[in-house]
Coordinates of C-alpha atoms and ligand atoms in Angstrom, one line a residue:
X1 CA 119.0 106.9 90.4
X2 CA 121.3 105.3 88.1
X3 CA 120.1 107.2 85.1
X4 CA 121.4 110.5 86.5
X5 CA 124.4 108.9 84.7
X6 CA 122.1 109.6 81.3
X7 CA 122.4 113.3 81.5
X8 CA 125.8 113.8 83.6
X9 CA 128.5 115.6 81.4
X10 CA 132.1 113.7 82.3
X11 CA 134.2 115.5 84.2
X12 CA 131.2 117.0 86.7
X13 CA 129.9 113.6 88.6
X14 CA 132.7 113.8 90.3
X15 CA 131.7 116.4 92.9
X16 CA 127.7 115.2 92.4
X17 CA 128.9 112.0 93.5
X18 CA 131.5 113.6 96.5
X19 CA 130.7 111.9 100.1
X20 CA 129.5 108.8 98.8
X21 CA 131.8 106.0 100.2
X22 CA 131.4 103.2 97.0
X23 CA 130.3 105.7 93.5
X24 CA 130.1 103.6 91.0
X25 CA 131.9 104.4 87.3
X26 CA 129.8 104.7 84.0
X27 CA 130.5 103.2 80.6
X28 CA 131.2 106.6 79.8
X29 CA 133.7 107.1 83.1
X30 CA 131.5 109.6 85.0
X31 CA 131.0 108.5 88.9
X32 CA 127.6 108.7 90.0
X33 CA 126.4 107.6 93.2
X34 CA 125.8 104.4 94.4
X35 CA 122.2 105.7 95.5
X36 CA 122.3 103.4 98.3
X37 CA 119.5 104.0 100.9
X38 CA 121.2 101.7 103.5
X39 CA 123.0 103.5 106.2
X40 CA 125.7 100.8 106.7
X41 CA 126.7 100.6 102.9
X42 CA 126.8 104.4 102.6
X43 CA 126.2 107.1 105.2
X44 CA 126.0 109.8 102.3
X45 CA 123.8 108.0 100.2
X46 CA 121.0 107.6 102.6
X47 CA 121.2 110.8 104.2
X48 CA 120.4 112.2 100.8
X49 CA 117.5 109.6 100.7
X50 CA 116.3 110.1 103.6
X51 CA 116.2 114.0 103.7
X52 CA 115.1 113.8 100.1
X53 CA 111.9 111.9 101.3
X54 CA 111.2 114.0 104.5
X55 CA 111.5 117.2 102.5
X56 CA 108.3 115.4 99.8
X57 CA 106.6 114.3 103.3
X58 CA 106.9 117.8 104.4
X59 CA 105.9 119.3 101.5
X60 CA 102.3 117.1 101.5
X61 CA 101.5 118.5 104.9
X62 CA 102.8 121.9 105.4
X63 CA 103.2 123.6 102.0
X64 CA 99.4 123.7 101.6
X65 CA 95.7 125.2 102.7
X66 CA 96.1 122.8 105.9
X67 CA 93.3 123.8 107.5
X68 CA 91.3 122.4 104.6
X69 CA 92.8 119.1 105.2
X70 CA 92.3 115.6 107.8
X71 CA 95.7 113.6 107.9
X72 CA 96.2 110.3 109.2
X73 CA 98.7 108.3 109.9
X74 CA 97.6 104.8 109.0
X75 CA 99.5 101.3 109.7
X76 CA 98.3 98.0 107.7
X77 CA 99.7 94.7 108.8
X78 CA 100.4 91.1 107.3
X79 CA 98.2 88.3 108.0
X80 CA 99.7 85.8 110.4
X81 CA 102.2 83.0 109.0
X82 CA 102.2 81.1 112.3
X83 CA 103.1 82.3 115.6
X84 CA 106.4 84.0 116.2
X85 CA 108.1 84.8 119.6
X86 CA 107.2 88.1 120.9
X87 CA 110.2 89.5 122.5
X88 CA 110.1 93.4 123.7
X89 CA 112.4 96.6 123.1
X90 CA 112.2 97.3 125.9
X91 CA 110.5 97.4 129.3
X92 CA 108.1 94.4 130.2
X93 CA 106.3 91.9 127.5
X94 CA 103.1 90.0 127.4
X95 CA 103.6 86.2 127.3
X96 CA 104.8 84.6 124.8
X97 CA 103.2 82.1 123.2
X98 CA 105.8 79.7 124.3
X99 CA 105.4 80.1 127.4
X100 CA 107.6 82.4 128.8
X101 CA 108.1 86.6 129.3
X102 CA 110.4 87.5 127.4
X103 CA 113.0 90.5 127.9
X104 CA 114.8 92.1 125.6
X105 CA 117.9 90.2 126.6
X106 CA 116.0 87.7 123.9
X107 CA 116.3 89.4 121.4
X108 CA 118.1 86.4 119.3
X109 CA 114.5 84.9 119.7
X110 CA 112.4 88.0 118.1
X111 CA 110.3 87.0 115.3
X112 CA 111.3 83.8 115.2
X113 CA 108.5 81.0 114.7
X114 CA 107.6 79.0 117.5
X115 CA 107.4 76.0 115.4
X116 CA 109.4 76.1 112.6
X117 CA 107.9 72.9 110.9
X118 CA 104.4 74.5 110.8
X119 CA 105.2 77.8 109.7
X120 CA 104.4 79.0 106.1
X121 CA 107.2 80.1 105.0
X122 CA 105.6 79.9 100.9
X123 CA 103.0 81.6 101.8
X124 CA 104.5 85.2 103.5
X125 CA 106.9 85.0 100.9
X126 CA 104.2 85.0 98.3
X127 CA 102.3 88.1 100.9
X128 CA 105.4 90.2 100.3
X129 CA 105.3 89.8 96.7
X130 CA 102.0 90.6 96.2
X131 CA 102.1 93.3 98.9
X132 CA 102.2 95.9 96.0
X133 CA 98.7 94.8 94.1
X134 CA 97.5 95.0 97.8
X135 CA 98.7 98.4 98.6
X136 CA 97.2 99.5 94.8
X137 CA 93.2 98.1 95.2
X138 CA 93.5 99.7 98.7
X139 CA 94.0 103.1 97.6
X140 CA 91.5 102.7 94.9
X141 CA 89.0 101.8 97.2
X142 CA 89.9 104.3 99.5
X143 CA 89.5 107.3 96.8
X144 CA 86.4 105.6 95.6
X145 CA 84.7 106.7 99.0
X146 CA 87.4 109.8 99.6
X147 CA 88.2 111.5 96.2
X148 CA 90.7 113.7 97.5
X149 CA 92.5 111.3 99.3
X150 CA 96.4 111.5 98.7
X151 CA 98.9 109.4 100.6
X152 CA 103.0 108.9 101.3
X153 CA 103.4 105.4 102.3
X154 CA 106.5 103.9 104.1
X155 CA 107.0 99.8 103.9
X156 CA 108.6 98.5 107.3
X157 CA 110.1 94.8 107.8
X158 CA 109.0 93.2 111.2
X159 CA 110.8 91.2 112.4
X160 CA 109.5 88.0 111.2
X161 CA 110.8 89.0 107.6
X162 CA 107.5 90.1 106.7
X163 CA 106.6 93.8 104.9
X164 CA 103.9 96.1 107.0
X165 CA 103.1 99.7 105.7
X166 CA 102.5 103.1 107.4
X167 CA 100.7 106.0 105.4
X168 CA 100.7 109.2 106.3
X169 CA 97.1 110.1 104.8
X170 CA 95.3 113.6 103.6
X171 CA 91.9 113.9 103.0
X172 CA 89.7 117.2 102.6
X173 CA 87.8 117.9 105.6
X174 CA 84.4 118.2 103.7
X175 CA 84.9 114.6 103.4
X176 CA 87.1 113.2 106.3
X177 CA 85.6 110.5 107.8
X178 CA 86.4 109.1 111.3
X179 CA 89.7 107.4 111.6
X180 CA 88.4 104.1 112.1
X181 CA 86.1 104.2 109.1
X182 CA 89.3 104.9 107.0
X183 CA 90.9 102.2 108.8
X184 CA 88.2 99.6 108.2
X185 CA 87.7 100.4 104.6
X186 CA 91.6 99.8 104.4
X187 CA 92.1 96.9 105.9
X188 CA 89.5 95.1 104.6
X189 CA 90.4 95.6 101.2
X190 CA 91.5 92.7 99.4
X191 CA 93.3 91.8 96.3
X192 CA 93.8 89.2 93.8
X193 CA 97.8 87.7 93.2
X194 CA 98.7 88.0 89.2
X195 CA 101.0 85.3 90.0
X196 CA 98.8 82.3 91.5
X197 CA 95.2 83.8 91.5
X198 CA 94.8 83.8 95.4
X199 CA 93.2 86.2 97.5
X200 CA 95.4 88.8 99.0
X201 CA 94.6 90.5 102.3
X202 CA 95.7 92.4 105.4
X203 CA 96.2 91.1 108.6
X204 CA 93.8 91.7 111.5
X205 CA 95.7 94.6 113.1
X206 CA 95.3 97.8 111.8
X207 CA 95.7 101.1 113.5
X208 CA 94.4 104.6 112.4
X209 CA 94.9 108.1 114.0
X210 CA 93.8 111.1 112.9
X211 CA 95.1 114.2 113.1
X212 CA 95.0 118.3 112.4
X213 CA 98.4 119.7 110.9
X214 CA 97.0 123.7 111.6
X215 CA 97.0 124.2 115.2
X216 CA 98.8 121.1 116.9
X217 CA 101.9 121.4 115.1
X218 CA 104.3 119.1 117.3
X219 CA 102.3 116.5 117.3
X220 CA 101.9 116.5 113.0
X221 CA 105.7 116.2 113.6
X222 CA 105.4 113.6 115.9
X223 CA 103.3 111.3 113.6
X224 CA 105.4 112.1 110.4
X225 CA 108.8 111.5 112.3
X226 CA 107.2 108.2 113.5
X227 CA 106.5 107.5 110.0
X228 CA 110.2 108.5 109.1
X229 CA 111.9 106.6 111.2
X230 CA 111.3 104.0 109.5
X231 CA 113.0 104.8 106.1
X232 CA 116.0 104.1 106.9
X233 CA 116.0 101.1 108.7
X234 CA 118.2 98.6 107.1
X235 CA 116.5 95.3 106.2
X236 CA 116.7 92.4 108.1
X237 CA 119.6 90.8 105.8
X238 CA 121.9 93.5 105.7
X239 CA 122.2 93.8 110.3
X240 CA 125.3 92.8 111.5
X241 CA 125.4 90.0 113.9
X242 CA 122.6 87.6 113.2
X243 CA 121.6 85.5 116.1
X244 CA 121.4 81.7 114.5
X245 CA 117.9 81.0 115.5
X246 CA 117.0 84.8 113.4
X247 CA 119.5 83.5 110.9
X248 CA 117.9 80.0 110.2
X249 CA 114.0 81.6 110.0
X250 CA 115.9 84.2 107.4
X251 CA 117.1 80.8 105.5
X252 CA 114.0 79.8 105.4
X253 CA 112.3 82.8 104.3
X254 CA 114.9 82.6 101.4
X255 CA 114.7 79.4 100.5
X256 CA 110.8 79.7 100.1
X257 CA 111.5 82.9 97.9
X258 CA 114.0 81.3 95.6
X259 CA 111.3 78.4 94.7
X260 CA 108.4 80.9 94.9
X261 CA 107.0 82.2 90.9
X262 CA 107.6 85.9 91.4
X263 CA 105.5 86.6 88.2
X264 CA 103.3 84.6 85.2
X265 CA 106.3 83.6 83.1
X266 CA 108.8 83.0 86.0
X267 CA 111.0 79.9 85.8
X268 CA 112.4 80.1 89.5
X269 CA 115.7 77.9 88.4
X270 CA 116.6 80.3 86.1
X271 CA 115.2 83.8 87.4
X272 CA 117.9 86.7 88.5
X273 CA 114.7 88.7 89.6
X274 CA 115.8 90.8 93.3
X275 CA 112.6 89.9 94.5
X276 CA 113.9 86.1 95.0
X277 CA 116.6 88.1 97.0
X278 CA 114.4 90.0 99.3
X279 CA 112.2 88.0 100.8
X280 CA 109.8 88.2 97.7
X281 CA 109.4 91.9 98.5
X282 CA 109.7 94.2 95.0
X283 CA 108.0 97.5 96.1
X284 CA 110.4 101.0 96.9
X285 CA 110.7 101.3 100.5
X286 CA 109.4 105.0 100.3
X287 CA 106.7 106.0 97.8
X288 CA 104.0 109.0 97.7
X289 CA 100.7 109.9 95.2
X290 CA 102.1 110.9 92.0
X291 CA 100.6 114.5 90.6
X292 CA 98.4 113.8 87.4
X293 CA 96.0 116.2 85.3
X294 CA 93.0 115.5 87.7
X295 CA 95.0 115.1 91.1
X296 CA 97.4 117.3 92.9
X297 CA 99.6 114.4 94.1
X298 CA 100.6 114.5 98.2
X299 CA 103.0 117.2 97.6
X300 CA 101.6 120.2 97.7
X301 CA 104.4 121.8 95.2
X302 CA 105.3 119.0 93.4
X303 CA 108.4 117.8 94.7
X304 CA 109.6 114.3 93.6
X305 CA 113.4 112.7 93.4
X306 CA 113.1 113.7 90.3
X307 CA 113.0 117.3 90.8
X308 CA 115.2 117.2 93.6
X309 CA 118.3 115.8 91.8
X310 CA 117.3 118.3 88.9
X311 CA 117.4 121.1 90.9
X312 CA 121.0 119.5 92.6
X313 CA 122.3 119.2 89.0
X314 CA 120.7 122.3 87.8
X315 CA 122.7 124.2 90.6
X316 CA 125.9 122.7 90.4
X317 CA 126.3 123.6 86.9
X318 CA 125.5 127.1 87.1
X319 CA 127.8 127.1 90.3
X320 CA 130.4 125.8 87.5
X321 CA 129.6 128.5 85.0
X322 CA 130.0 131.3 87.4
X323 CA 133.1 130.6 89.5
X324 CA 135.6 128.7 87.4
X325 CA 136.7 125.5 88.8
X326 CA 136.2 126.1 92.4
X327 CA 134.6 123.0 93.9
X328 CA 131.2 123.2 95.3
X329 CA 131.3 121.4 98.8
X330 CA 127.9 122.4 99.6
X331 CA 123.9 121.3 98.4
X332 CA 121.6 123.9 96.6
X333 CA 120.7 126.5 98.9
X334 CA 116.8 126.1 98.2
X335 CA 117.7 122.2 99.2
X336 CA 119.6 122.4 101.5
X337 CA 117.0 124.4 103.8
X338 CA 114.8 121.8 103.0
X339 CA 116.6 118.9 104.1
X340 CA 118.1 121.1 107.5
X341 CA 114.4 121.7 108.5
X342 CA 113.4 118.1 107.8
X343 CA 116.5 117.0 109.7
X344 CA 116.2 119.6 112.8
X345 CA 112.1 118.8 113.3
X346 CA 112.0 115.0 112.0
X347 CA 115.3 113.4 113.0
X348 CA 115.7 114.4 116.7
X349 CA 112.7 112.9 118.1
X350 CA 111.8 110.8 120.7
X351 CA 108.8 108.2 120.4
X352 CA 106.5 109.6 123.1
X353 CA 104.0 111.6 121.8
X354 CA 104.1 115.4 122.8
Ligands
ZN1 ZN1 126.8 106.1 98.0
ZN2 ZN1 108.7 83.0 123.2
ZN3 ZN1 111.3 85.2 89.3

């Protein structure tokens, strides 16, 4: 984001960077955004991130020969750690491992360990970090049986501080395979940690629907907004009021991620590495198959940030060339439909499926 600031002439950031709440200024005084995706830092930032996103998760189901294609919305899990509380929502919960049913009046309790002294906290922090190796011999394993397998992948926090992913899958219906084939091969991928040489896996739960994007058109937009929703959840650190029981497995987590190696050559002591920071997590939030000479890429056009803030610059400055100094309030007409149809079908949602 921050090397929009690269190709900015001063004098225009100004309106690029209008709406956001903390833009930040340049060497070269030009305000840029502070391209943050978290809602409670900036409200204007991650709107743009998020419709920016639904408009390239769009584009990979919709903007394309559907009919030729299977999609699947697929959700990988972390191994277990040791045994957290299980607190609900909402509604009624299964027992908890300690014991009692808890409501969501608990909620100080959810995803907490029920024994703190057993727990391994090294050991997820170590999962998040090499979450990303994971997530990368998955999908080669996956295309190794699927060739035409593309993907947009969304990386949740649970509760217990620990990264879990949801990909919204394609795959060409002359090969589509059953949804639990895809979901085996998946989760039973495994991986190897450049840091410490262990073995890497997913945890037993794994879930994998398939579905049709021609025909039953609500319910594609039922699966992709489920998959939304979770872009713009803040993490775990950045909530408001943190009950002290959440606050002291959080420590914890840290703690075990400032002393963790977070690659070959790192000294912990001495590392300013984020991923110390965040719970040893150093992946995007929000990522999907990139286009290459052999391989369309998810979206069907080939829309990327990258293209998107082009096409923002790109507009603004012929806005500028063709009415004086009036300032542009609005986004780029072509974007801006993008991101209101995104918005109108993938925001308003509830979580029952139609
Ligand atoms: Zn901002
Ligand atoms: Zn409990
Ligand atoms: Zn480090």
């Amino acid at each position: 984001m921050r090397a929009d600031s690269e190709t900015i002439e001063p004098g225009k950031a100004d309106v690029l960077a209008r709406g956001c709440s903390s833009p930040i200024k340049t060497a070269t005084g030009v305000w840029v955004r502070c391209g943050s995706r978290i809602k409670s830092k900036c409200a204007s930032c991650a709107e743009l991130y998020r419709g920016d996103w639904a408009a390239i998760a769009r584009s990979g189901v919709f903007d394309g020969p559907v009919e030729r294609y299977r999609f699947y919305l697929l959700t990988l899990t972390a191994p277990s750690f040791g045994r957290v509380h299980r607190v609900p929502r909402s509604g009624p919960a299964p027992r908890c491992g300690c014991g009692s049913a808890h409501s969501a009046a608990d909620a100080a309790l959810r995803g907490v360990p029920l024994d703190p002294a057993q727990y391994d906290y090294a050991g997820q922090v170590a999962w998040n970090r090499d979450a990303g190796v994971l997530w990368d011999r998955t999908r080669r394993r996956l295309r190794d049986r699927w060739d035409s397998l593309e993907y947009f992948i969304v990386r949740e926090w649970q509760d217990r501080g620990v990264l879990h992913v949801h990909a919204i899958v394609r795959v060409a219906r002359v090969e589509a395979p059953p949804a639990e084939r895809l979901r085996d091969a998946a989760r039973t991928a495994t991986a190897v940690s450049k840091v410490d040489g262990s073995v890497v896996e997913w945890g037993a739960q794994a879930q994998c629907d398939a579905f049709r994007a021609d025909g039953d058109g609500a319910k594609t937009i039922w699966y992709l907004s489920k998959a939304l929703n979770y872009v713009l959840k803040d993490v775990a650190t950045d909530a408001g009021e943190v009950p002290v029981e959440v606050w002291r497995h959080q420590v914890a987590l840290g703690d075990a991620a400032r002393r963790m190696r977070c690659s070959g050559v790192c000294e912990p002591q001495n590392c300013s590495s984020l991923v110390h920071k965040r719970f040893g997590s150093r992946s995007q939030v929000v990522s999907a198959s990139r286009r290459t000479k052999h391989r369309p890429g998810w979206s069907f056009t080939g829309l990327t940030r990258t293209v998107q803030r082009r096409l923002r610059r790109e507009w603004w400055e012929s806005q500028q060339s063709g009415a004086g100094d009036a300032s542009p309030t609005v986004a780029p007409a072509p974007l801006e439909g993008l991101a209101a149809r995104s918005r109108r079908e993938l925001v308003a949602r509830g979580w029952a499926a139609p």
